[in-house]
Tab-separated table of C-alpha atoms in Angstrom:
chain	number	residue	atom	x	y	z
A	21	MET	CA	21.677	170.653	131.727
A	22	VAL	CA	24.536	170.645	129.113
A	23	GLU	CA	26.601	169.552	131.996
A	24	ARG	CA	24.538	166.603	132.896
A	25	ILE	CA	24.449	165.331	129.432
A	26	VAL	CA	28.547	165.706	129.240
A	27	ALA	CA	28.424	163.774	132.228
A	28	ALA	CA	25.899	161.117	130.993
A	29	GLY	CA	28.315	160.644	127.910
A	30	ARG	CA	31.086	160.683	129.390
A	31	GLU	CA	29.667	157.505	131.635
A	32	VAL	CA	27.994	156.050	128.451
A	33	LEU	CA	31.499	156.056	126.843
A	34	ILE	CA	33.112	154.409	129.046
A	35	ALA	CA	30.541	151.812	129.861
A	36	ASP	CA	29.182	151.018	126.692
A	37	GLY	CA	32.169	151.881	124.436
A	38	TYR	CA	32.272	153.885	121.436
A	39	ASP	CA	29.978	151.389	119.003
A	40	ALA	CA	27.092	151.441	121.692
A	41	PHE	CA	27.131	155.176	122.315
A	42	SER	CA	24.137	156.434	121.734
A	43	THR	CA	22.000	159.817	121.996
A	44	ASN	CA	19.355	157.692	123.602
A	45	ARG	CA	21.412	155.825	125.935
A	46	VAL	CA	23.041	159.159	127.357
A	47	ALA	CA	19.714	160.914	127.618
A	48	ASP	CA	18.432	158.277	129.954
A	49	ALA	CA	21.549	158.121	131.509
A	50	ALA	CA	21.403	162.223	131.576
A	51	ASP	CA	17.325	161.667	132.764
A	52	VAL	CA	16.597	163.801	130.275
A	53	SER	CA	14.484	163.516	126.863
A	54	PRO	CA	16.312	162.857	123.573
A	55	GLY	CA	14.131	166.165	122.127
A	56	SER	CA	16.366	167.786	125.041
A	57	LEU	CA	19.506	166.408	124.515
A	58	TYR	CA	18.917	167.501	120.830
A	59	GLN	CA	18.542	171.069	121.912
A	60	TYR	CA	22.204	171.268	122.859
A	61	PHE	CA	23.944	168.692	120.894
A	62	PRO	CA	23.091	167.673	117.284
A	63	ASN	CA	24.373	164.424	117.445
A	64	LYS	CA	26.564	161.684	119.325
A	65	ALA	CA	29.812	162.624	117.759
A	66	ALA	CA	29.330	166.254	119.318
A	67	ILE	CA	28.931	165.061	122.512
A	68	ILE	CA	31.884	162.818	122.148
A	69	ASP	CA	33.743	165.491	120.969
A	70	VAL	CA	32.868	167.914	124.403
A	71	VAL	CA	33.833	164.705	126.726
A	72	ILE	CA	37.254	164.489	124.336
A	73	ASP	CA	38.179	167.797	124.741
A	74	ARG	CA	37.286	168.326	127.568
A	75	TYR	CA	39.523	165.337	128.973
A	76	MET	CA	42.845	166.375	127.242
A	77	ALA	CA	42.206	169.805	128.167
A	78	ASP	CA	42.239	168.981	132.049
A	79	MET	CA	45.023	166.445	131.446
A	80	SER	CA	47.180	169.369	129.859
A	81	GLU	CA	46.022	171.613	132.642
A	82	ARG	CA	47.319	168.975	135.657
A	83	VAL	CA	50.418	168.950	133.439
A	84	VAL	CA	51.418	172.473	133.235
A	85	ALA	CA	50.503	173.260	136.520
A	86	SER	CA	53.024	171.064	137.923
A	87	ILE	CA	55.462	173.211	136.085
A	88	GLY	CA	53.898	176.182	137.767
A	89	ASP	CA	56.813	178.873	137.825
A	90	ARG	CA	60.149	176.467	137.969
A	91	LEU	CA	60.266	176.697	133.919
A	92	GLY	CA	63.712	178.122	134.039
A	93	THR	CA	64.824	175.686	136.970
A	94	PRO	CA	65.094	172.653	135.393
A	95	SER	CA	66.292	169.883	137.522
A	96	PRO	CA	65.666	165.790	138.156
A	97	GLU	CA	62.980	167.092	140.690
A	98	LEU	CA	60.909	169.285	138.042
A	99	ALA	CA	61.116	166.546	135.759
A	100	ARG	CA	59.532	163.859	138.449
A	101	ASP	CA	57.279	166.418	139.427
A	102	VAL	CA	56.151	166.900	135.761
A	103	PHE	CA	56.111	163.176	135.276
A	104	ASP	CA	54.180	162.693	138.384
A	105	ALA	CA	51.469	165.033	137.416
A	106	LEU	CA	51.094	163.221	133.995
A	107	VAL	CA	50.749	159.759	135.402
A	108	ALA	CA	48.470	161.163	138.198
A	109	ALA	CA	46.391	162.554	135.287
A	110	LEU	CA	46.534	159.942	133.376
A	111	GLU	CA	45.329	157.759	136.414
A	112	ALA	CA	42.707	159.840	137.676
A	113	ASP	CA	40.262	158.512	134.488
A	114	ALA	CA	41.902	155.372	133.022
A	115	GLY	CA	38.589	153.870	132.163
A	116	LEU	CA	38.292	157.206	130.067
A	117	LEU	CA	41.928	156.936	128.902
A	118	ARG	CA	41.739	153.090	127.924
A	119	VAL	CA	38.414	154.736	125.745
A	120	VAL	CA	40.308	157.406	124.110
A	121	TYR	CA	43.687	155.468	123.062
A	122	GLU	CA	42.289	151.968	122.236
A	123	VAL	CA	38.637	152.175	121.510
A	124	LEU	CA	37.589	155.355	119.714
A	125	PRO	CA	38.715	155.583	115.436
A	126	LEU	CA	41.665	157.994	115.606
A	127	ALA	CA	40.017	160.687	113.886
A	128	ARG	CA	37.611	160.989	116.941
A	129	ASN	CA	40.437	161.951	119.543
A	130	VAL	CA	43.700	163.411	116.989
A	131	GLY	CA	42.814	166.921	117.517
A	132	PRO	CA	42.419	166.945	121.216
A	133	ARG	CA	45.596	165.262	121.602
A	134	ALA	CA	47.576	166.965	119.092
A	135	ALA	CA	46.433	170.280	120.818
A	136	MET	CA	47.210	168.882	124.061
A	137	GLU	CA	50.523	167.632	122.792
A	138	LYS	CA	51.166	171.367	121.503
A	139	ARG	CA	51.042	172.995	124.631
A	140	VAL	CA	52.730	170.849	126.325
A	141	GLN	CA	55.488	170.684	123.935
A	142	GLU	CA	55.923	174.320	123.742
A	143	LEU	CA	56.565	174.808	127.624
A	144	ALA	CA	58.667	171.772	127.564
A	145	THR	CA	60.874	173.873	124.417
A	146	MET	CA	60.614	177.203	126.506
A	147	GLY	CA	62.383	175.181	129.504
A	148	ILE	CA	65.051	173.317	127.249
A	149	ALA	CA	65.843	176.559	125.017
A	150	LEU	CA	65.983	178.629	128.700
A	151	MET	CA	68.280	175.625	129.722
A	152	GLY	CA	70.177	175.698	126.912
A	153	ALA	CA	70.258	171.939	126.911
A	154	HIS	CA	69.670	171.557	123.178
A	155	PRO	CA	70.424	173.255	119.824
A	156	ARG	CA	67.200	172.600	118.856
A	157	PRO	CA	64.522	173.211	121.638
A	158	ALA	CA	62.062	171.913	119.466
A	159	THR	CA	62.925	169.045	118.700
A	160	ALA	CA	63.956	167.689	122.081
A	161	ALA	CA	60.710	169.093	123.392
A	162	TRP	CA	58.581	167.189	120.306
A	163	LEU	CA	60.867	163.778	121.076
A	164	THR	CA	60.567	163.864	125.053
A	165	VAL	CA	57.141	164.962	125.158
A	166	LEU	CA	55.941	161.959	122.816
A	167	ALA	CA	58.257	159.563	124.844
A	168	ILE	CA	56.417	160.106	127.873
A	169	GLU	CA	53.417	160.762	127.033
A	170	ASN	CA	53.755	157.222	125.273
A	171	ILE	CA	55.501	155.230	128.390
A	172	SER	CA	52.876	157.171	130.748
A	173	VAL	CA	49.703	156.303	128.922
A	174	ARG	CA	50.565	152.487	128.404
A	175	TRP	CA	52.065	152.325	132.288
A	176	VAL	CA	48.555	152.988	133.551
A	177	LEU	CA	47.002	151.186	130.536
A	178	ASP	CA	49.038	147.936	130.917
A	179	GLN	CA	49.752	147.726	134.261
A	180	PRO	CA	53.342	146.269	134.301
A	181	PRO	CA	54.968	144.903	137.127
A	182	ILE	CA	56.747	148.126	137.390
A	183	SER	CA	56.216	150.075	140.577
A	184	ARG	CA	54.923	153.667	140.268
A	185	GLU	CA	58.274	154.801	142.121
A	186	GLU	CA	60.571	152.739	139.483
A	187	LEU	CA	58.293	154.195	136.782
A	188	LEU	CA	59.109	157.535	137.708
A	189	ASP	CA	63.256	157.243	138.254
A	190	GLU	CA	63.259	155.250	134.916
A	191	MET	CA	61.668	158.123	133.231
A	192	VAL	CA	63.771	160.834	134.797
A	193	ALA	CA	66.729	158.860	134.152
A	194	LEU	CA	65.526	158.388	130.510
A	195	VAL	CA	65.333	161.920	129.576
A	196	GLY	CA	68.621	162.785	131.653
A	197	GLY	CA	70.272	160.522	129.428
A	198	TYR	CA	69.420	162.802	126.558
A	199	LEU	CA	69.019	166.422	128.227
A	200	PRO	CA	71.088	167.726	131.456
A	201	ILE	CA	68.364	168.217	133.626
């Protein structure tokens, strides 16, 4: 039941947006009564929170999985693989990405986004420290993770006339100009 409600909440959020999102619309989409929905979620905010938390956790998992056990062996190929995993994760659900980054009030997603960014930054900090690539690994990780995240998000949402291959090449060049990868 919870999974049906969360899946329906995700669909309603993408289709109708934040302003039109309601527990009644979610209950209809999940084919459950509003009373049943309220047994699991006290309000629309609770449903949205779960949808966003899961979305950010999934993106984080995809990026972390791309690093695997190669953290101590930096290379342009590793950087490209990580950037490609991020872009793929963003593209996989561009509708929800647009809602999260452009429609939801910032307060609705700042916590889950910060948790995702922190997890990736911690891994990047470890990798940068292992490489000895920067005197302040945490600073370098913060800068590179936020830069690549924002470039990737804007590429997926804006769909500029830049091919995916060109995007990945340019992101590797950008980070490679800052860190020895």
